[in-house]
Short mmCIF file of C-alpha atoms in Angstrom, two decimals:
data_model
loop_
_atom_site.label_atom_id
_atom_site.label_comp_id
_atom_site.label_asym_id
_atom_site.label_seq_id
_atom_site.Cartn_x
_atom_site.Cartn_y
_atom_site.Cartn_z
CA MET A 1 -71.36 -46.54 89.92
CA SER A 2 -71.17 -43.34 92.79
CA LYS A 3 -68.33 -46.11 94.31
CA LEU A 4 -66.05 -45.59 91.03
CA ILE A 5 -66.88 -41.96 90.24
CA SER A 6 -65.68 -41.51 94.41
CA LYS A 7 -62.92 -43.36 93.70
CA TYR A 8 -61.43 -42.34 90.26
CA ASN A 9 -63.00 -38.24 90.54
CA ILE A 10 -59.08 -36.85 90.97
CA PRO A 11 -57.81 -34.32 88.68
CA GLY A 12 -56.63 -34.24 84.90
CA PRO A 13 -55.93 -33.27 81.35
CA ARG A 14 -58.83 -33.56 78.56
CA TYR A 15 -56.70 -34.27 76.40
CA THR A 16 -56.65 -32.26 73.66
CA SER A 17 -52.76 -32.56 73.32
CA TYR A 18 -50.23 -34.57 74.35
CA PRO A 19 -48.55 -33.73 76.23
CA THR A 20 -50.24 -31.18 77.49
CA VAL A 21 -50.17 -27.63 77.91
CA PRO A 22 -48.63 -27.27 81.35
CA TYR A 23 -45.66 -30.36 80.02
CA TRP A 24 -44.46 -28.07 77.63
CA ASP A 25 -40.52 -28.61 77.82
CA ASN A 26 -40.81 -24.27 77.53
CA THR A 27 -36.99 -24.12 78.23
CA SER A 28 -35.17 -26.40 75.95
CA PHE A 29 -38.23 -24.53 73.38
CA SER A 30 -37.08 -22.58 70.56
CA LEU A 31 -39.17 -20.31 67.77
CA LYS A 32 -36.06 -21.32 65.28
CA ASP A 33 -36.62 -25.18 65.99
CA TYR A 34 -40.65 -24.96 65.63
CA LYS A 35 -40.56 -22.95 62.90
CA GLU A 36 -37.83 -25.83 60.97
CA THR A 37 -41.17 -28.83 63.16
CA LEU A 38 -43.89 -27.32 60.45
CA ILE A 39 -41.53 -26.29 56.68
CA ARG A 40 -40.94 -30.12 57.29
CA SER A 41 -44.31 -31.28 58.65
CA PHE A 42 -45.90 -28.80 55.91
CA LYS A 43 -43.62 -30.38 52.68
CA GLU A 44 -44.64 -33.42 53.53
CA SER A 45 -48.17 -32.90 54.00
CA ASN A 46 -49.79 -29.48 51.89
CA THR A 47 -50.51 -31.25 48.49
CA THR A 48 -51.68 -33.61 49.86
CA GLU A 49 -54.24 -33.50 52.84
CA GLY A 50 -53.97 -29.09 52.61
CA ILE A 51 -54.23 -27.27 56.02
CA SER A 52 -56.18 -26.41 59.17
CA LEU A 53 -56.56 -22.81 60.06
CA TYR A 54 -57.72 -22.04 64.11
CA ILE A 55 -58.46 -17.97 64.16
CA HIS A 56 -58.66 -16.90 67.75
CA LEU A 57 -61.29 -13.64 67.80
CA PRO A 58 -61.05 -12.13 71.51
CA PHE A 59 -64.37 -10.09 71.92
CA CYS A 60 -67.22 -10.70 73.56
CA GLU A 61 -69.75 -7.68 74.76
CA SER A 62 -70.66 -8.98 78.17
CA LEU A 63 -68.24 -11.82 80.55
CA CYS A 64 -69.75 -15.24 80.86
CA THR A 65 -68.80 -16.30 84.75
CA PHE A 66 -68.57 -20.08 83.15
CA CYS A 67 -66.04 -19.21 80.31
CA GLY A 68 -61.97 -20.06 81.25
CA CYS A 69 -61.29 -18.95 77.46
CA ASN A 70 -59.35 -16.13 76.88
CA LYS A 71 -61.38 -12.80 75.95
CA ARG A 72 -61.09 -9.14 75.85
CA ILE A 73 -64.78 -7.75 77.22
CA THR A 74 -65.59 -4.86 75.24
CA LYS A 75 -68.31 -2.55 73.25
CA ASN A 76 -66.54 -1.34 71.40
CA HIS A 77 -66.83 -2.20 67.47
CA THR A 78 -63.53 0.06 66.23
CA VAL A 79 -61.44 -2.87 67.85
CA GLU A 80 -62.83 -5.23 65.53
CA MET A 81 -60.46 -3.89 61.74
CA PRO A 82 -56.99 -3.59 63.42
CA TYR A 83 -56.62 -7.21 64.75
CA LEU A 84 -58.62 -8.55 61.56
CA LYS A 85 -55.47 -7.30 59.34
CA ALA A 86 -53.42 -8.50 62.31
CA VAL A 87 -54.79 -11.57 62.19
CA LEU A 88 -54.20 -11.75 57.99
CA LYS A 89 -50.45 -10.26 59.14
CA GLU A 90 -49.28 -12.58 60.36
CA LEU A 91 -51.13 -15.24 57.73
CA SER A 92 -48.52 -13.73 55.32
CA LEU A 93 -45.40 -13.81 57.72
CA TYR A 94 -46.65 -18.37 57.37
CA LYS A 95 -47.09 -17.91 54.06
CA ALA A 96 -43.39 -15.83 54.15
CA LEU A 97 -42.01 -19.15 56.10
CA LEU A 98 -43.35 -22.09 54.20
CA GLY A 99 -42.36 -20.11 51.05
CA GLU A 100 -45.86 -20.89 48.90
CA LYS A 101 -49.51 -20.26 49.18
CA PRO A 102 -50.41 -23.18 52.54
CA LEU A 103 -53.46 -24.83 51.34
CA ILE A 104 -55.92 -24.69 52.99
CA LYS A 105 -58.75 -27.49 54.11
CA GLN A 106 -60.17 -26.53 57.56
CA ILE A 107 -60.90 -23.58 59.12
CA HIS A 108 -62.49 -23.07 62.77
CA LEU A 109 -63.18 -19.31 64.17
CA GLY A 110 -63.54 -19.36 68.07
CA GLY A 111 -63.36 -17.20 70.42
CA GLY A 112 -64.13 -14.68 72.29
CA THR A 113 -67.29 -14.30 70.46
CA PRO A 114 -66.57 -14.10 66.58
CA THR A 115 -70.04 -12.55 65.82
CA PHE A 116 -68.93 -10.01 67.92
CA PHE A 117 -67.77 -9.03 64.56
CA THR A 118 -69.62 -8.15 61.57
CA PRO A 119 -70.12 -9.91 58.64
CA GLU A 120 -68.72 -7.10 56.62
CA ASN A 121 -66.09 -7.15 59.23
CA LEU A 122 -66.19 -11.62 58.53
CA ASN A 123 -65.85 -10.84 55.44
CA PHE A 124 -63.10 -8.99 54.60
CA LEU A 125 -61.23 -11.84 56.70
CA ILE A 126 -62.03 -14.69 55.47
CA THR A 127 -61.46 -13.91 52.13
CA GLY A 128 -58.33 -12.00 52.63
CA ILE A 129 -57.15 -14.93 54.38
CA PHE A 130 -57.79 -15.75 49.90
CA LYS A 131 -55.34 -13.43 48.59
CA ILE A 132 -52.60 -15.42 50.81
CA ALA A 133 -54.25 -19.38 50.64
CA ASN A 134 -55.68 -20.97 48.81
CA LYS A 135 -58.91 -22.79 49.38
CA ALA A 136 -58.65 -26.81 49.32
CA GLU A 137 -61.31 -28.10 47.13
CA ASP A 138 -63.26 -30.28 49.94
CA CYS A 139 -63.13 -27.60 52.14
CA ASP A 140 -63.86 -27.87 55.87
CA PHE A 141 -64.84 -24.53 57.84
CA SER A 142 -67.15 -23.64 60.74
CA PHE A 143 -67.58 -20.65 63.38
CA GLU A 144 -68.86 -20.58 67.28
CA GLY A 145 -71.79 -18.19 66.85
CA HIS A 146 -73.62 -16.66 69.85
CA PRO A 147 -77.76 -17.66 69.40
CA ASN A 148 -78.12 -13.54 70.58
CA ASN A 149 -76.50 -12.29 68.18
CA THR A 150 -75.49 -14.25 64.58
CA THR A 151 -77.60 -13.20 61.90
CA ILE A 152 -79.04 -14.05 59.34
CA LEU A 153 -76.04 -12.18 57.64
CA HIS A 154 -72.94 -13.42 59.39
CA LEU A 155 -74.81 -17.22 58.14
CA GLU A 156 -75.37 -16.08 55.27
CA THR A 157 -72.16 -14.03 54.15
CA LEU A 158 -69.62 -17.22 55.95
CA ALA A 159 -71.52 -19.71 53.45
CA GLN A 160 -70.82 -17.94 50.60
CA ASN A 161 -67.20 -17.99 51.79
CA GLY A 162 -67.21 -22.08 52.00
CA PHE A 163 -68.16 -21.66 55.78
CA THR A 164 -70.83 -25.23 56.27
CA ARG A 165 -70.79 -25.75 59.97
CA VAL A 166 -72.40 -23.46 63.00
CA CYS A 167 -72.22 -24.70 66.54
CA TYR A 168 -74.02 -22.54 68.87
CA GLY A 169 -73.48 -22.41 72.82
CA VAL A 170 -76.53 -23.32 74.67
CA GLN A 171 -75.30 -24.45 77.84
CA ASP A 172 -78.66 -24.82 80.10
CA TYR A 173 -82.08 -23.00 79.19
CA ASN A 174 -82.90 -22.35 83.45
CA ASP A 175 -83.49 -19.32 83.95
CA THR A 176 -81.51 -19.87 87.58
CA VAL A 177 -78.26 -21.15 85.63
CA GLN A 178 -78.31 -18.74 82.57
CA LYS A 179 -78.11 -15.36 85.63
CA ALA A 180 -75.67 -17.56 87.52
CA ILE A 181 -73.25 -17.48 84.14
CA ASN A 182 -74.11 -14.47 82.22
CA ARG A 183 -75.56 -15.86 79.56
CA ILE A 184 -78.98 -15.31 78.90
CA GLN A 185 -80.48 -16.87 76.39
CA PRO A 186 -83.78 -17.53 75.55
CA PHE A 187 -85.39 -21.20 73.50
CA LYS A 188 -86.70 -18.34 71.33
CA ASN A 189 -82.86 -17.18 70.07
CA VAL A 190 -81.53 -20.81 69.98
CA GLN A 191 -84.44 -22.18 68.07
CA GLN A 192 -83.72 -18.97 64.74
CA ALA A 193 -80.55 -19.17 64.89
CA THR A 194 -80.18 -22.46 64.17
CA GLN A 195 -84.05 -21.86 61.70
CA ASN A 196 -81.61 -19.14 60.34
CA ALA A 197 -78.82 -21.43 60.04
CA ARG A 198 -80.47 -24.43 58.16
CA ASP A 199 -81.96 -21.83 55.50
CA ALA A 200 -78.62 -20.05 54.31
CA GLY A 201 -77.25 -24.44 53.26
CA TYR A 202 -75.50 -24.87 56.70
CA THR A 203 -74.96 -29.03 55.97
CA SER A 204 -73.94 -29.21 60.06
CA VAL A 205 -75.59 -27.20 62.97
CA GLY A 206 -74.09 -27.93 66.53
CA HIS A 207 -75.21 -27.07 69.72
CA ASP A 208 -72.68 -27.04 73.15
CA ILE A 209 -74.54 -28.11 76.25
CA ILE A 210 -72.50 -28.45 79.85
CA TYR A 211 -73.66 -30.36 82.85
CA GLY A 212 -72.25 -29.46 86.32
CA LEU A 213 -73.00 -25.63 85.65
CA PRO A 214 -73.63 -24.00 89.40
CA PHE A 215 -76.95 -24.50 90.99
CA GLN A 216 -78.31 -27.00 87.67
CA THR A 217 -80.44 -29.69 88.55
CA GLU A 218 -80.95 -32.91 86.72
CA ALA A 219 -83.92 -31.93 85.74
CA HIS A 220 -82.68 -28.41 84.00
CA VAL A 221 -80.22 -30.97 82.19
CA ILE A 222 -84.42 -33.22 81.62
CA ASN A 223 -85.42 -29.82 80.23
CA THR A 224 -82.26 -28.03 78.03
CA ILE A 225 -82.26 -31.67 76.14
CA GLU A 226 -85.50 -32.10 75.82
CA LYS A 227 -85.66 -28.62 74.54
CA THR A 228 -82.07 -29.25 72.19
CA ILE A 229 -84.24 -32.66 70.74
CA GLN A 230 -86.75 -30.68 69.75
CA LEU A 231 -84.65 -28.81 67.34
CA LYS A 232 -82.51 -31.24 66.55
CA PRO A 233 -78.76 -30.16 65.58
CA ASP A 234 -76.43 -32.15 63.54
CA ARG A 235 -74.14 -32.61 66.16
CA ILE A 236 -74.05 -32.15 70.10
CA ALA A 237 -71.52 -31.40 72.72
CA PHE A 238 -72.24 -32.61 76.07
CA TYR A 239 -69.17 -30.94 78.72
CA SER A 240 -68.83 -31.17 81.72
CA TYR A 241 -68.22 -28.03 83.69
CA ALA A 242 -64.75 -27.51 83.94
CA HIS A 243 -64.11 -25.24 86.99
CA VAL A 244 -61.05 -23.86 87.21
CA PRO A 245 -61.02 -20.18 89.06
CA TRP A 246 -56.73 -20.51 89.91
CA ILE A 247 -56.09 -19.86 86.19
CA LYS A 248 -55.24 -15.77 85.63
CA GLY A 249 -57.85 -13.97 83.29
CA ASN A 250 -60.62 -17.12 84.31
CA GLY A 251 -64.46 -15.44 84.99
CA GLN A 252 -65.74 -17.81 87.26
CA ARG A 253 -67.17 -16.05 89.27
CA GLY A 254 -70.50 -14.64 90.84
CA TYR A 255 -71.64 -18.11 91.73
CA LYS A 256 -69.42 -20.27 95.15
CA GLU A 257 -67.99 -23.84 95.45
CA GLU A 258 -71.30 -25.19 97.26
CA ASN A 259 -73.40 -24.04 94.33
CA ILE A 260 -71.70 -26.42 92.13
CA PRO A 261 -73.44 -30.26 91.08
CA ASN A 262 -71.05 -33.14 93.32
CA ALA A 263 -69.10 -35.16 90.74
CA GLU A 264 -72.18 -37.84 91.55
CA LEU A 265 -74.46 -35.38 90.69
CA LYS A 266 -72.48 -34.17 87.46
CA ARG A 267 -72.04 -37.57 86.64
CA LYS A 268 -75.68 -38.29 86.83
CA GLN A 269 -76.74 -35.07 84.35
CA TYR A 270 -74.45 -36.88 82.39
CA GLU A 271 -75.82 -40.31 81.67
CA THR A 272 -79.17 -39.28 82.34
CA GLY A 273 -78.22 -36.23 79.49
CA LYS A 274 -76.60 -39.31 77.43
CA ARG A 275 -80.33 -41.21 77.60
CA LEU A 276 -82.46 -38.96 75.66
CA LEU A 277 -79.79 -38.14 73.30
CA LEU A 278 -78.92 -41.84 72.43
CA GLU A 279 -83.20 -42.39 72.48
CA ALA A 280 -83.28 -40.26 70.16
CA GLY A 281 -81.31 -41.02 67.25
CA TYR A 282 -77.29 -39.28 68.56
CA VAL A 283 -74.67 -41.65 68.29
CA GLU A 284 -72.07 -41.13 71.46
CA ILE A 285 -68.94 -39.93 69.71
CA GLY A 286 -65.62 -39.58 72.17
CA MET A 287 -66.19 -37.68 75.05
CA ASP A 288 -68.68 -35.74 75.29
CA HIS A 289 -70.07 -35.96 71.45
CA PHE A 290 -73.08 -36.87 70.08
CA ALA A 291 -73.95 -36.75 66.13
CA LEU A 292 -77.13 -38.29 63.75
CA LYS A 293 -75.58 -40.57 61.79
CA THR A 294 -76.46 -38.23 59.18
CA ASP A 295 -73.54 -35.76 60.12
CA SER A 296 -70.32 -36.10 59.13
CA LEU A 297 -68.81 -36.59 62.61
CA TYR A 298 -70.33 -39.42 62.82
CA GLN A 299 -68.86 -40.81 58.87
CA ALA A 300 -65.72 -39.85 60.53
CA VAL A 301 -66.52 -42.95 63.29
CA GLU A 302 -67.00 -45.30 61.09
CA ASP A 303 -64.51 -44.68 59.04
CA GLN A 304 -61.98 -43.92 61.08
CA THR A 305 -60.62 -41.11 59.79
CA ILE A 306 -61.50 -38.89 63.50
CA HIS A 307 -59.34 -36.75 64.78
CA ARG A 308 -58.60 -34.46 68.29
CA ASN A 309 -57.25 -31.17 68.35
CA PHE A 310 -58.06 -28.30 70.58
CA MET A 311 -60.53 -27.42 68.48
CA GLY A 312 -61.32 -31.21 70.02
CA TYR A 313 -62.80 -33.59 67.79
CA SER A 314 -62.69 -32.98 64.40
CA ASP A 315 -64.03 -35.61 61.37
CA SER A 316 -60.42 -35.10 59.56
CA LYS A 317 -56.42 -34.40 59.59
CA THR A 318 -54.77 -32.50 59.20
CA GLN A 319 -50.98 -32.52 59.74
CA VAL A 320 -50.69 -29.22 60.21
CA MET A 321 -52.86 -26.27 61.92
CA ILE A 322 -52.12 -22.59 62.43
CA GLY A 323 -53.38 -20.53 64.63
CA LEU A 324 -53.91 -17.28 63.79
CA GLY A 325 -55.21 -14.45 66.77
CA VAL A 326 -53.76 -13.95 70.65
CA SER A 327 -53.42 -17.00 72.44
CA ALA A 328 -53.69 -19.49 69.22
CA ILE A 329 -51.89 -22.75 69.68
CA SER A 330 -50.33 -24.02 66.06
CA ASP A 331 -49.68 -28.34 66.20
CA SER A 332 -46.65 -28.91 63.58
CA TRP A 333 -47.37 -32.09 64.53
CA TYR A 334 -43.88 -32.23 65.76
CA GLY A 335 -44.21 -29.26 68.08
CA PHE A 336 -46.53 -27.05 69.31
CA ALA A 337 -46.32 -23.19 69.39
CA GLN A 338 -48.64 -21.14 71.45
CA ASN A 339 -49.26 -16.96 70.37
CA VAL A 340 -49.15 -14.43 73.54
CA LYS A 341 -52.08 -14.22 75.37
CA ASN A 342 -51.90 -10.34 75.26
CA ILE A 343 -53.01 -8.06 72.61
CA GLU A 344 -51.95 -5.01 72.07
CA GLU A 345 -48.65 -7.66 72.51
CA TYR A 346 -49.54 -9.34 69.76
CA LYS A 347 -50.53 -6.75 67.27
CA SER A 348 -46.86 -4.89 68.11
CA LEU A 349 -44.85 -8.12 67.39
CA ILE A 350 -47.21 -8.91 64.35
CA ASN A 351 -46.48 -4.92 63.40
CA ASP A 352 -42.54 -5.86 63.79
CA ASN A 353 -43.17 -8.88 60.95
CA LEU A 354 -42.39 -11.19 64.32
CA LEU A 355 -44.82 -14.71 64.42
CA PRO A 356 -46.40 -13.74 67.85
CA ILE A 357 -45.20 -16.83 70.36
CA PHE A 358 -43.76 -17.19 73.34
CA LYS A 359 -44.61 -21.03 74.42
CA GLY A 360 -43.97 -23.96 72.86
CA HIS A 361 -43.09 -28.24 72.87
CA ILE A 362 -40.82 -29.60 70.20
CA LEU A 363 -41.92 -33.06 70.88
CA THR A 364 -39.21 -36.31 71.29
CA SER A 365 -39.79 -39.76 69.52
CA GLU A 366 -41.23 -41.11 72.31
CA ASP A 367 -43.67 -37.85 72.62
CA LEU A 368 -45.05 -38.40 69.66
CA ILE A 369 -45.58 -42.48 70.49
CA ILE A 370 -47.36 -41.68 73.25
CA ARG A 371 -49.21 -38.79 71.39
CA LYS A 372 -50.84 -41.56 69.19
CA HIS A 373 -51.91 -43.88 72.08
CA ILE A 374 -53.74 -40.96 73.75
CA LEU A 375 -55.72 -40.10 70.81
CA ASN A 376 -56.08 -43.41 69.97
CA LEU A 377 -57.88 -43.84 73.17
CA MET A 378 -59.77 -40.37 73.09
CA CYS A 379 -60.76 -40.66 69.44
CA THR A 380 -62.21 -45.01 69.63
CA PHE A 381 -61.54 -46.34 72.88
CA GLU A 382 -58.77 -48.43 72.62
CA THR A 383 -55.15 -48.36 71.20
CA SER A 384 -52.46 -51.28 70.50
CA TRP A 385 -49.05 -51.33 70.01
CA GLU A 386 -48.25 -55.14 67.85
CA ASP A 387 -47.38 -52.77 65.40
CA ALA A 388 -43.10 -51.74 66.63
CA ALA A 389 -43.46 -48.38 66.21
CA LEU A 390 -45.84 -47.75 69.11
CA TYR A 391 -43.91 -49.79 71.81
CA PHE A 392 -42.07 -47.63 73.89
CA GLU A 393 -39.76 -48.28 76.44
CA GLU A 394 -41.74 -47.99 79.96
CA LEU A 395 -44.70 -49.85 78.11
CA PRO A 396 -44.81 -52.89 80.43
CA GLU A 397 -45.19 -50.60 83.84
CA VAL A 398 -48.18 -48.66 81.46
CA VAL A 399 -49.85 -51.29 81.16
CA SER A 400 -49.25 -53.12 84.62
CA LYS A 401 -51.40 -49.39 86.20
CA LEU A 402 -53.84 -50.63 84.72
CA LYS A 403 -54.85 -53.47 86.19
CA GLU A 404 -56.48 -51.83 88.79
CA LEU A 405 -58.51 -49.66 85.59
CA GLU A 406 -58.53 -53.72 84.10
CA ASN A 407 -59.99 -55.71 88.04
CA ASP A 408 -63.01 -51.96 87.74
CA ASN A 409 -64.15 -52.94 84.31
CA LEU A 410 -62.96 -50.26 82.44
CA VAL A 411 -60.80 -51.47 79.87
CA GLU A 412 -59.62 -54.82 78.85
CA ARG A 413 -56.47 -56.04 78.34
CA LEU A 414 -56.01 -58.32 74.90
CA GLU A 415 -52.10 -59.05 73.55
CA ASN A 416 -50.88 -55.58 72.64
CA LYS A 417 -53.84 -54.70 72.93
CA LEU A 418 -56.10 -52.45 75.45
CA VAL A 419 -60.64 -52.21 74.74
CA VAL A 420 -61.93 -49.76 76.67
CA THR A 421 -65.80 -50.81 77.50
CA GLU A 422 -68.71 -49.51 77.63
CA LYS A 423 -68.54 -48.44 81.04
CA GLY A 424 -65.54 -47.00 81.02
CA ARG A 425 -65.72 -44.81 78.50
CA ALA A 426 -67.05 -42.35 81.49
CA PHE A 427 -63.27 -42.61 82.84
CA VAL A 428 -61.29 -42.65 79.83
CA ARG A 429 -59.22 -39.40 80.85
CA ASN A 430 -58.77 -41.41 84.09
CA ILE A 431 -56.97 -44.27 81.49
CA CYS A 432 -55.14 -42.61 79.30
CA LEU A 433 -53.23 -40.71 83.28
CA PRO A 434 -51.42 -43.89 83.15
CA PHE A 435 -49.80 -43.30 79.06
CA ASP A 436 -49.71 -39.35 80.71
CA LEU A 437 -45.44 -40.39 81.14
CA ARG A 438 -44.56 -36.89 81.56
CA LEU A 439 -46.96 -36.75 84.27
CA GLN A 440 -45.60 -40.03 85.86
CA ARG A 441 -42.12 -38.88 86.60
CA ASN A 442 -43.44 -35.29 87.28
CA LYS A 443 -46.89 -35.03 89.41
CA PRO A 444 -48.04 -31.86 90.26
CA LYS A 445 -47.76 -29.96 93.43
CA THR A 446 -51.00 -27.67 93.14
CA GLN A 447 -53.86 -28.26 90.84
CA LEU A 448 -53.06 -28.19 86.74
CA PHE A 449 -56.37 -29.53 85.39
CA SER A 450 -59.96 -29.65 86.53
CA MET A 451 -61.85 -33.08 87.97
CA THR A 452 -62.33 -35.64 85.47
CA VAL A 453 -65.79 -36.16 85.83
#
């Protein structure tokens, strides 16, 4: 395995979209074209499956130095209500564009720290949404909670508004690692937050854990996984730390490159953690997720309805996902659009009754085919081109590039089909790379992505 790690540990996308954001064709993108794709997709899907909302709540009281998200550090909570009013106005602008009330199937509150906001203000947000939109009967609402500040009132307030899932950012329980990433939270806080969620009626409680963090050892990962198993969360996201310090506004500092585990140690951390989770009854799902068989994410794998988007893996898919808030990304299936990243600019555009979109991409017919193949590989570890609609002109060249992966027993090629082997699952990002025609045609001269291992 160490030889494979050395061979395949190269920069590569995590494929939460295709094309990936650095390869969006911003030069030909127009807001008018994107609106047309959104209206088209909305008409095709709103009455049958509804839409998803991702709401970016960017405020945090302190900076976690492993974080690559768009955030604003402040202890000034007067920022809450003006921001939420802007988010609601943004949704009303979409309603006006679409011509009718959207049917909301999924909501996810991300950040930042959604629980930076008071329960009363979060209630204002969610009740405000359903003055503008309708709620689907089979809705699926979730939020990211910080174990240190997610109160019982937060949980109960959101539960009363239809939220059934919460995911807590745990990362690691070791003191040295927590100090390095400026994320100090004792086990008892996570334990209490997890129990509070169950007491409030949440049917799925998730924990996010990261391996490959500065100063992290295999023993630290074992300790974190063993503590996590004690609490038996329904879902576990076991992420590889993405070291991308070149991204503007990134908070990754306070440690040096040599403090970060090398690729071989990172992979050993993952394999050890994975073994412990499987022994505890979790099932590996996709690239970096685990779930109990009682959780809906596992059922989505069984039903082959699992989906992957900018929020990661999801147990259901809507054709339209609208991103609200600063830096949020929307997906009409036929196009992507991202909001401006500065809060003041975002609010100014909203106040002028303008959608705060500053870049995007309209998918070509080829993009749509490639997107399906990459989604298949990331979600089900196989893809097929038996259906002529999934064939594309450069497929023979892509298949030829898979030969080396096949020689290393990472993939198995069947007639008109590709299957990722058990050994190859660790390298699924690499397996997607030959399909990524935009990257293959224009390979970056500088590093754009985190390492694949």
